[in-house]
CSV table of C-alpha atoms in Angstrom, one decimal:
chain,number,residue,atom,x,y,z
A,460,UNK,CA,-4.7,12.3,-42.0
A,461,UNK,CA,-4.2,15.4,-43.9
A,462,UNK,CA,-7.7,16.3,-43.9
A,463,UNK,CA,-9.2,19.5,-42.6
A,464,UNK,CA,-6.4,21.2,-40.2
A,465,UNK,CA,-6.6,24.2,-38.0
A,466,UNK,CA,-4.8,27.4,-39.6
A,467,UNK,CA,-2.3,27.2,-36.8
A,468,UNK,CA,-1.7,23.9,-37.4
A,469,UNK,CA,-1.0,23.7,-41.3
A,470,UNK,CA,1.3,26.6,-40.8
A,471,UNK,CA,3.1,24.4,-38.2
A,472,UNK,CA,3.2,21.7,-40.5
A,473,UNK,CA,4.3,23.8,-43.5
A,474,UNK,CA,7.4,25.5,-41.4
A,475,UNK,CA,8.7,22.3,-39.9
A,476,UNK,CA,8.8,20.7,-43.6
A,477,UNK,CA,10.7,23.6,-44.9
A,478,UNK,CA,12.9,24.2,-42.1
A,479,UNK,CA,14.1,20.5,-42.4
A,480,UNK,CA,14.4,20.7,-46.4
A,481,UNK,CA,16.2,23.9,-45.7
A,482,UNK,CA,18.7,22.0,-43.3
A,483,UNK,CA,19.4,19.7,-45.9
A,484,UNK,CA,20.3,22.6,-48.4
A,485,UNK,CA,17.6,21.6,-50.8
A,486,UNK,CA,16.3,25.2,-51.0
A,487,UNK,CA,18.3,27.7,-52.5
A,488,UNK,CA,17.2,31.2,-52.2
A,489,UNK,CA,14.8,31.2,-55.5
A,490,UNK,CA,13.0,28.4,-54.1
A,491,UNK,CA,12.5,30.0,-50.3
A,492,UNK,CA,9.3,31.0,-49.6
A,493,UNK,CA,8.9,35.0,-49.5
A,494,UNK,CA,8.5,36.7,-46.2
A,495,UNK,CA,4.5,36.9,-45.3
A,496,UNK,CA,4.2,34.1,-47.3
A,497,UNK,CA,3.6,31.1,-44.8
A,498,UNK,CA,0.1,31.3,-44.0
A,499,UNK,CA,-2.9,28.8,-44.2
A,500,UNK,CA,-2.8,29.3,-48.3
A,501,UNK,CA,-0.1,28.9,-50.5
A,502,UNK,CA,-0.2,30.6,-53.7
A,503,UNK,CA,0.5,28.7,-57.0
A,504,UNK,CA,2.5,30.0,-60.3
A,505,UNK,CA,0.0,30.6,-62.9
A,506,UNK,CA,-1.1,28.0,-65.3
A,507,UNK,CA,0.6,25.2,-63.1
A,508,UNK,CA,-1.4,22.5,-61.2
A,509,UNK,CA,-4.2,25.2,-60.5
A,510,UNK,CA,-5.9,22.7,-58.3
A,511,UNK,CA,-3.1,21.7,-56.2
A,512,UNK,CA,-3.4,24.2,-53.5
A,513,UNK,CA,-6.6,25.3,-51.4
A,514,UNK,CA,-8.2,28.5,-51.8
A,515,UNK,CA,-9.8,28.5,-48.4
A,516,UNK,CA,-7.9,29.6,-45.7
A,517,UNK,CA,-7.1,26.8,-42.8
A,518,UNK,CA,-7.1,24.0,-45.2
A,519,UNK,CA,-4.2,22.1,-46.6
A,520,UNK,CA,-4.9,19.3,-49.4
A,521,UNK,CA,-2.4,16.3,-48.9
A,522,UNK,CA,-1.3,16.7,-52.3
A,523,UNK,CA,0.1,20.0,-51.7
A,524,UNK,CA,2.7,17.9,-49.3
A,525,UNK,CA,3.8,15.6,-52.1
A,526,UNK,CA,7.0,17.5,-53.1
A,527,UNK,CA,8.0,17.5,-49.8
A,528,UNK,CA,7.1,14.1,-49.2
A,529,UNK,CA,9.1,12.8,-52.0
A,530,UNK,CA,12.1,14.9,-50.9
A,531,UNK,CA,11.5,13.4,-47.3
A,532,UNK,CA,11.5,10.2,-48.6
A,533,UNK,CA,14.9,10.6,-50.3
A,534,UNK,CA,16.7,12.4,-47.5
A,535,UNK,CA,15.7,9.2,-45.2
A,536,UNK,CA,16.3,6.6,-47.4
A,537,UNK,CA,19.7,5.8,-46.1
A,538,UNK,CA,17.9,5.0,-42.8
A,539,UNK,CA,15.1,3.1,-44.3
A,540,UNK,CA,17.4,0.5,-46.2
A,541,UNK,CA,19.2,-2.5,-44.6
A,542,UNK,CA,21.7,-4.4,-46.2
A,543,UNK,CA,21.4,-8.1,-46.4
A,544,UNK,CA,24.4,-10.8,-47.2
A,545,UNK,CA,24.7,-14.1,-47.9
A,546,UNK,CA,22.2,-14.7,-50.1
A,547,UNK,CA,21.3,-18.3,-51.8
A,548,UNK,CA,21.9,-18.2,-55.6
A,549,UNK,CA,17.8,-18.8,-55.9
A,550,UNK,CA,17.1,-15.6,-54.3
A,551,UNK,CA,15.1,-12.8,-56.0
A,552,UNK,CA,13.4,-9.8,-55.3
A,553,UNK,CA,10.2,-11.1,-55.0
A,554,UNK,CA,11.4,-14.0,-52.8
A,555,UNK,CA,13.2,-11.7,-50.4
A,556,UNK,CA,10.5,-9.1,-50.1
A,557,UNK,CA,7.8,-11.7,-49.4
A,558,UNK,CA,10.5,-13.2,-46.8
A,559,UNK,CA,11.0,-10.0,-45.0
A,560,UNK,CA,7.6,-9.1,-45.3
A,561,UNK,CA,6.5,-12.1,-43.4
A,562,UNK,CA,8.9,-12.2,-40.6
A,563,UNK,CA,8.5,-8.6,-40.3
A,564,UNK,CA,4.8,-9.0,-39.2
A,565,UNK,CA,5.7,-11.9,-37.2
A,566,UNK,CA,7.9,-10.3,-35.0
A,567,UNK,CA,5.7,-7.3,-34.7
A,568,UNK,CA,8.0,-5.1,-36.5
A,569,UNK,CA,5.7,-3.5,-38.6
A,570,UNK,CA,5.0,0.2,-36.9
A,571,UNK,CA,3.8,2.5,-40.1
A,572,UNK,CA,0.4,0.6,-40.1
A,573,UNK,CA,-1.4,-2.1,-41.9
A,574,UNK,CA,0.4,-3.5,-45.2
A,575,UNK,CA,3.8,-4.6,-45.9
A,576,UNK,CA,6.9,-3.2,-44.5
A,577,UNK,CA,8.9,-3.7,-47.6
A,578,UNK,CA,8.8,-1.0,-50.4
A,579,UNK,CA,11.6,-2.0,-52.5
A,580,UNK,CA,14.4,-4.8,-53.1
A,581,UNK,CA,17.8,-4.6,-55.1
A,582,UNK,CA,19.5,-7.8,-55.4
A,583,UNK,CA,23.4,-8.1,-56.6
A,584,UNK,CA,23.3,-11.6,-58.0
A,585,UNK,CA,27.3,-11.4,-58.7
A,586,UNK,CA,27.9,-10.6,-55.0
A,587,UNK,CA,24.3,-12.3,-53.4
A,588,UNK,CA,23.6,-9.6,-51.5
A,589,UNK,CA,20.4,-7.3,-51.5
A,590,UNK,CA,19.5,-3.7,-50.2
A,591,UNK,CA,15.8,-3.8,-48.8
A,592,UNK,CA,14.1,-0.9,-48.2
A,593,UNK,CA,11.5,-0.5,-45.8
A,594,UNK,CA,8.6,2.0,-45.6
A,595,UNK,CA,9.8,3.7,-42.6
A,596,UNK,CA,12.8,4.4,-40.5
A,597,UNK,CA,11.6,2.5,-37.3
A,598,UNK,CA,10.8,-0.4,-39.4
A,599,UNK,CA,14.0,-0.7,-40.5
A,600,UNK,CA,15.6,-0.5,-37.4
A,601,UNK,CA,13.6,-3.5,-36.4
A,602,UNK,CA,14.7,-5.2,-39.3
A,603,UNK,CA,18.2,-4.9,-37.6
A,604,UNK,CA,17.2,-7.7,-35.1
A,605,UNK,CA,16.8,-10.4,-37.9
A,606,UNK,CA,20.5,-10.5,-38.4
A,607,UNK,CA,21.2,-14.4,-38.7
A,608,UNK,CA,17.9,-15.4,-39.6
A,609,UNK,CA,17.5,-18.4,-41.8
A,610,UNK,CA,16.2,-17.7,-45.4
A,611,UNK,CA,16.2,-20.5,-48.2
A,612,UNK,CA,18.1,-22.9,-45.6
A,613,UNK,CA,21.0,-20.7,-44.6
A,614,UNK,CA,21.4,-17.7,-42.2
A,615,UNK,CA,21.7,-14.3,-43.6
A,616,UNK,CA,23.4,-10.9,-42.2
A,617,UNK,CA,21.3,-7.9,-41.6
A,618,UNK,CA,23.4,-4.9,-41.5
A,619,UNK,CA,23.2,-1.1,-42.2
A,620,UNK,CA,24.3,-0.1,-45.7
A,621,UNK,CA,27.8,1.8,-46.4
A,622,UNK,CA,25.6,5.3,-46.7
A,623,UNK,CA,24.0,5.2,-43.4
A,624,UNK,CA,24.6,8.4,-41.4
A,625,UNK,CA,24.1,7.6,-37.6
A,626,UNK,CA,23.9,11.4,-36.8
A,627,UNK,CA,21.5,12.3,-39.5
A,628,UNK,CA,19.5,9.0,-38.5
A,629,UNK,CA,19.3,9.8,-35.0
A,630,UNK,CA,17.0,12.9,-35.9
A,631,UNK,CA,14.6,10.8,-38.4
A,632,UNK,CA,13.5,7.8,-36.1
A,633,UNK,CA,14.5,5.0,-33.6
A,634,UNK,CA,18.5,3.7,-34.7
A,635,UNK,CA,17.8,0.6,-32.2
A,636,UNK,CA,15.3,-2.2,-32.8
A,637,UNK,CA,12.2,-2.3,-30.3
A,638,UNK,CA,13.3,-4.7,-27.6
A,639,UNK,CA,9.7,-5.9,-27.2
A,640,UNK,CA,10.1,-7.5,-30.6
A,641,UNK,CA,8.8,-11.4,-30.4
A,642,UNK,CA,12.0,-12.6,-32.4
A,643,UNK,CA,11.2,-16.3,-30.9
A,644,UNK,CA,8.4,-16.3,-33.6
A,645,UNK,CA,10.9,-16.6,-36.0
A,646,UNK,CA,13.5,-19.0,-34.4
A,647,UNK,CA,15.4,-16.5,-32.9
A,648,UNK,CA,16.8,-16.3,-29.5
A,649,UNK,CA,17.4,-12.4,-28.2
A,650,UNK,CA,19.7,-12.0,-25.2
A,651,UNK,CA,20.2,-15.5,-24.8
A,652,UNK,CA,23.7,-15.7,-26.4
A,653,UNK,CA,26.2,-13.0,-25.9
A,654,UNK,CA,28.3,-16.6,-26.5
A,655,UNK,CA,26.8,-17.3,-29.6
A,656,UNK,CA,27.9,-14.1,-31.2
A,657,UNK,CA,30.7,-12.9,-33.1
A,658,UNK,CA,32.5,-14.0,-36.4
A,659,UNK,CA,33.4,-17.5,-35.0
A,660,UNK,CA,29.8,-18.5,-34.7
A,661,UNK,CA,29.0,-21.6,-36.6
A,662,UNK,CA,25.9,-22.5,-38.6
A,663,UNK,CA,24.8,-25.9,-38.3
A,664,UNK,CA,22.2,-27.0,-41.1
A,665,UNK,CA,20.5,-30.0,-42.6
A,666,UNK,CA,20.1,-31.6,-39.1
A,667,UNK,CA,18.0,-34.6,-39.5
A,668,UNK,CA,14.9,-34.6,-37.0
A,669,UNK,CA,15.5,-38.2,-35.6
A,670,UNK,CA,18.9,-36.5,-34.2
A,671,UNK,CA,18.8,-35.8,-30.4
A,672,UNK,CA,20.3,-32.8,-29.1
A,673,UNK,CA,22.7,-34.8,-27.3
A,674,UNK,CA,24.2,-36.7,-30.1
A,675,UNK,CA,24.7,-33.4,-32.2
A,676,UNK,CA,26.6,-31.8,-29.2
A,677,UNK,CA,28.4,-35.3,-29.2
A,678,UNK,CA,29.5,-35.1,-32.8
A,679,UNK,CA,30.5,-31.1,-32.3
A,680,UNK,CA,32.5,-31.8,-29.6
A,681,UNK,CA,34.8,-34.1,-31.1
A,682,UNK,CA,36.7,-31.4,-31.9
A,683,UNK,CA,36.7,-29.8,-28.6
A,684,UNK,CA,34.3,-28.1,-25.9
A,685,UNK,CA,31.7,-25.8,-26.7
A,686,UNK,CA,31.1,-22.3,-25.2
A,687,UNK,CA,27.8,-22.3,-26.3
A,688,UNK,CA,25.0,-24.8,-28.2
A,689,UNK,CA,21.7,-23.6,-29.2
A,690,UNK,CA,19.4,-26.1,-31.3
A,691,UNK,CA,16.7,-24.0,-32.7
A,692,UNK,CA,13.1,-25.7,-32.0
A,693,UNK,CA,9.6,-24.8,-33.1
A,694,UNK,CA,7.7,-22.5,-30.6
A,695,UNK,CA,4.8,-24.4,-30.5
A,696,UNK,CA,5.8,-28.1,-30.6
A,697,UNK,CA,9.2,-28.0,-29.4
A,698,UNK,CA,10.4,-30.3,-32.2
A,699,UNK,CA,13.9,-29.4,-33.8
A,700,UNK,CA,14.0,-27.4,-36.8
A,701,UNK,CA,16.6,-28.8,-38.4
A,702,UNK,CA,19.5,-26.2,-37.6
A,703,UNK,CA,21.6,-25.2,-34.5
A,704,UNK,CA,24.4,-22.8,-33.7
A,705,UNK,CA,27.2,-23.5,-31.8
A,706,UNK,CA,30.7,-21.6,-30.9
A,707,UNK,CA,34.1,-23.5,-29.7
A,708,UNK,CA,35.7,-22.4,-26.4
A,709,UNK,CA,38.9,-22.8,-28.5
A,710,UNK,CA,38.5,-20.5,-31.6
A,711,UNK,CA,41.1,-22.1,-33.2
A,712,UNK,CA,39.2,-25.1,-34.4
A,713,UNK,CA,36.2,-23.2,-36.0
A,714,UNK,CA,37.8,-23.7,-39.4
A,715,UNK,CA,38.5,-27.3,-38.5
A,716,UNK,CA,35.1,-28.4,-37.6
A,717,UNK,CA,33.5,-26.6,-40.1
A,718,UNK,CA,35.8,-28.6,-42.9
A,719,UNK,CA,35.6,-31.8,-41.2
A,720,UNK,CA,31.7,-32.0,-40.8
A,721,UNK,CA,30.5,-29.9,-44.0
A,722,UNK,CA,28.7,-32.3,-46.2
A,723,UNK,CA,28.5,-35.3,-44.0
A,724,UNK,CA,25.3,-37.5,-45.0
A,725,UNK,CA,23.2,-38.3,-42.3
A,726,UNK,CA,20.1,-40.5,-43.3
A,727,UNK,CA,18.3,-38.5,-46.1
A,728,UNK,CA,19.9,-35.3,-44.9
A,729,UNK,CA,23.3,-33.6,-45.5
A,730,UNK,CA,25.1,-31.3,-43.0
A,731,UNK,CA,25.6,-27.6,-43.8
A,732,UNK,CA,28.5,-26.6,-41.4
A,733,UNK,CA,29.9,-23.1,-41.9
A,734,UNK,CA,30.6,-19.6,-39.8
A,735,UNK,CA,27.0,-18.2,-39.6
A,736,UNK,CA,28.5,-14.6,-40.2
A,737,UNK,CA,30.9,-15.2,-43.2
A,738,UNK,CA,32.2,-17.5,-45.7
A,739,UNK,CA,34.3,-20.4,-44.5
A,740,UNK,CA,38.0,-19.4,-44.6
A,741,UNK,CA,40.8,-21.8,-45.6
A,742,UNK,CA,42.8,-23.3,-42.7
A,743,UNK,CA,46.3,-22.3,-42.2
A,744,UNK,CA,49.0,-24.6,-43.2
A,745,UNK,CA,49.9,-25.5,-39.7
A,746,UNK,CA,46.3,-26.8,-39.1
A,747,UNK,CA,46.3,-29.2,-42.0
A,748,UNK,CA,47.4,-32.2,-39.9
A,749,UNK,CA,44.9,-31.4,-37.3
A,750,UNK,CA,42.5,-31.2,-40.0
A,751,UNK,CA,43.3,-34.5,-41.6
A,752,UNK,CA,43.0,-36.3,-37.7
A,753,UNK,CA,39.4,-34.5,-37.7
A,754,UNK,CA,38.4,-35.8,-41.0
A,755,UNK,CA,39.6,-39.3,-39.9
A,756,UNK,CA,37.7,-38.9,-36.7
A,757,UNK,CA,34.5,-37.8,-38.5
A,758,UNK,CA,34.8,-40.6,-41.2
A,759,UNK,CA,34.5,-43.4,-38.2
A,760,UNK,CA,31.8,-41.3,-36.4
A,761,UNK,CA,30.0,-41.0,-40.0
A,762,UNK,CA,30.3,-44.7,-40.5
A,763,UNK,CA,28.9,-45.5,-37.0
A,764,UNK,CA,25.6,-42.8,-37.8
A,765,UNK,CA,25.4,-45.0,-41.2
A,766,UNK,CA,25.4,-48.2,-39.6
A,767,UNK,CA,22.5,-47.2,-37.0
A,768,UNK,CA,19.1,-48.1,-38.2
A,769,UNK,CA,17.1,-45.3,-39.4
A,770,UNK,CA,14.2,-44.6,-37.0
A,771,UNK,CA,10.6,-45.8,-37.8
A,772,UNK,CA,7.4,-45.1,-35.9
A,773,UNK,CA,7.4,-48.7,-34.8
A,774,UNK,CA,9.6,-50.1,-31.5
A,775,UNK,CA,10.1,-53.7,-31.3
A,776,UNK,CA,10.6,-54.8,-27.8
A,777,UNK,CA,12.5,-58.7,-27.7
A,778,UNK,CA,13.1,-60.6,-24.6
A,779,UNK,CA,9.8,-59.0,-23.0
A,780,UNK,CA,7.2,-61.4,-22.4
A,781,UNK,CA,7.5,-65.3,-22.7
A,782,UNK,CA,5.2,-67.3,-24.4
A,783,UNK,CA,3.3,-69.0,-21.0
A,784,UNK,CA,2.6,-65.5,-20.0
A,785,UNK,CA,0.5,-64.9,-23.2
A,786,UNK,CA,-1.8,-68.0,-22.8
A,787,UNK,CA,-3.6,-66.7,-20.1
A,788,UNK,CA,-6.3,-64.0,-21.2
A,789,UNK,CA,-6.6,-62.1,-18.2
A,790,UNK,CA,-2.8,-61.9,-17.8
A,791,UNK,CA,-2.6,-60.8,-21.5
A,792,UNK,CA,-4.7,-58.1,-20.9
A,793,UNK,CA,-2.7,-56.9,-18.0
A,794,UNK,CA,0.5,-57.1,-20.0
A,795,UNK,CA,-1.1,-54.7,-22.9
A,796,UNK,CA,-2.0,-52.3,-20.4
A,797,UNK,CA,1.4,-52.1,-18.7
A,798,UNK,CA,3.0,-52.1,-22.2
A,799,UNK,CA,0.7,-49.0,-23.1
A,800,UNK,CA,1.1,-47.2,-20.0
A,801,UNK,CA,4.9,-47.6,-20.3
A,802,UNK,CA,5.0,-46.7,-24.2
A,803,UNK,CA,2.8,-43.4,-23.2
A,804,UNK,CA,5.8,-42.0,-21.3
A,805,UNK,CA,7.7,-41.3,-24.4
A,806,UNK,CA,5.3,-40.0,-26.8
A,807,UNK,CA,1.7,-40.3,-28.7
A,808,UNK,CA,1.2,-44.0,-28.9
A,809,UNK,CA,-0.9,-45.2,-31.7
A,810,UNK,CA,-1.1,-48.9,-31.4
A,811,UNK,CA,0.1,-52.0,-29.1
A,812,UNK,CA,0.8,-55.4,-30.5
A,813,UNK,CA,1.7,-58.3,-28.6
A,814,UNK,CA,1.6,-61.7,-31.0
A,815,UNK,CA,0.0,-64.5,-29.2
A,816,UNK,CA,0.3,-68.4,-29.6
A,817,UNK,CA,-2.4,-70.4,-31.5
A,818,UNK,CA,-5.5,-71.6,-30.0
A,819,UNK,CA,-4.3,-74.9,-29.6
A,820,UNK,CA,-0.8,-73.5,-28.1
A,821,UNK,CA,1.2,-73.6,-31.3
A,822,UNK,CA,3.6,-71.2,-31.6
A,823,UNK,CA,3.0,-68.0,-34.0
A,824,UNK,CA,5.3,-65.2,-35.7
A,825,UNK,CA,6.2,-62.9,-33.3
A,826,UNK,CA,5.4,-64.5,-29.9
A,827,UNK,CA,7.4,-63.0,-27.4
A,828,UNK,CA,7.9,-59.6,-29.0
A,829,UNK,CA,5.9,-56.3,-28.2
A,830,UNK,CA,5.5,-53.7,-31.2
A,831,UNK,CA,4.5,-50.3,-30.1
A,832,UNK,CA,3.4,-47.7,-32.9
A,833,UNK,CA,3.9,-44.3,-32.4
A,834,UNK,CA,2.2,-41.2,-34.1
A,835,UNK,CA,5.8,-40.1,-34.9
A,836,UNK,CA,9.8,-40.7,-35.1
A,837,UNK,CA,10.3,-38.5,-32.3
A,838,UNK,CA,8.4,-40.7,-29.9
A,839,UNK,CA,9.8,-43.9,-31.1
A,840,UNK,CA,13.2,-42.7,-31.0
A,841,UNK,CA,12.6,-41.9,-27.2
A,842,UNK,CA,10.9,-45.3,-26.6
A,843,UNK,CA,13.7,-47.0,-27.9
A,844,UNK,CA,16.4,-45.3,-26.0
A,845,UNK,CA,14.1,-45.1,-23.0
A,846,UNK,CA,13.6,-48.9,-23.1
A,847,UNK,CA,16.7,-50.4,-24.5
A,848,UNK,CA,18.8,-52.6,-22.1
A,849,UNK,CA,15.6,-52.1,-19.3
A,850,UNK,CA,14.5,-55.1,-17.2
A,851,UNK,CA,11.1,-56.4,-17.3
A,852,UNK,CA,10.3,-59.4,-15.1
A,853,UNK,CA,14.0,-60.0,-15.0
A,854,UNK,CA,14.9,-60.0,-18.6
A,855,UNK,CA,17.0,-57.3,-20.4
A,856,UNK,CA,15.0,-55.9,-23.0
A,857,UNK,CA,16.6,-55.4,-26.6
A,858,UNK,CA,14.5,-52.4,-28.4
A,859,UNK,CA,14.9,-52.1,-32.1
A,860,UNK,CA,13.2,-50.2,-34.8
A,861,UNK,CA,11.2,-52.1,-36.9
A,862,UNK,CA,9.8,-51.7,-40.5
A,863,UNK,CA,6.7,-49.9,-41.0
A,864,UNK,CA,5.7,-52.1,-44.1
A,865,UNK,CA,6.0,-55.0,-42.6
A,866,UNK,CA,4.2,-53.7,-39.4
A,867,UNK,CA,1.2,-52.9,-41.6
A,868,UNK,CA,1.0,-56.0,-43.1
A,869,UNK,CA,1.1,-58.0,-40.2
A,870,UNK,CA,4.2,-59.5,-40.3
A,871,UNK,CA,5.9,-59.9,-37.1
A,872,UNK,CA,8.6,-62.5,-37.3
A,873,UNK,CA,11.5,-59.8,-38.7
């Protein structure tokens, strides 16, 4: 970019740079250029960097701007850095830099050309925060849109550093994120939630993928109605990413809900429930009785969840067909097709197994049951919920999850 320039363009570039540096009080009288020296050429001190300045009028070497560039980088540093708080103990400079480089590229926040946006990371391991330095002011402003993004399993705060000077920064580049950033690509939902902002916003992590959105809300609403709720989902598949944000209508229950729900085990997952934008505060003394009652409620709810069987990819339907209906080949094929069409309404169906009586009419294990195997537990969970209690041929169906190992071995008598 700093190749051959016209005499006028080079002269204008130097004037602009020097004027900026003078405004920053970085030039005193001894460093200021003399009158008449602002031409297309610049004289060098004898014996010092003889090749730094071009001798041909109208040319400007990129090297000649290096001192100015270094000082300009220092001047803009306050506007190119972002504060990142709430880091996990395992975070380090490399992981933070790699993460922000990845998400900045994903949202379209890199505006300074190809390459990584992050040029430096400093971490305070004791207080678990970092300063992330971007290569441009505009990219630092774009990074401000990442507040609340999930890093290593928890949301982090993205703020301006305390030395940020808004008045000076306004002259250096955009101070607000680009409104066209693709925040959905990293699980953020721009503009959806003025209701999901503020210090009382709650982060709910470690959500099992088999737990439906309705069940999560049901658990949270044990403490009161919600003002807002957002289960974060994968943009491509629509599946839950395992975490959500919520805020209660009554903000006084925020700490109570966090204290009661945090640490509950559900299947192979453990819930993390805390304020999204700050550490969990201790409940006030007058809240202790209410907290105790809430914990007792949650203990009962937890027991109910633990008693509920973990989902598998196989759903067993009981009381669907009679032994007599399975003896006729044509009728059997019709039943298989009906079950296949019904099962495909809930997800990707891999297999349909309907055990039949023996060739001489003798009973066989699993006769009277229908087994639906799905590609994932999301489909099987929807099928179990959708079919349980429905009536087929006047019979009320009982839908349960069936062990995948037994199904794979052809054991249908469970």
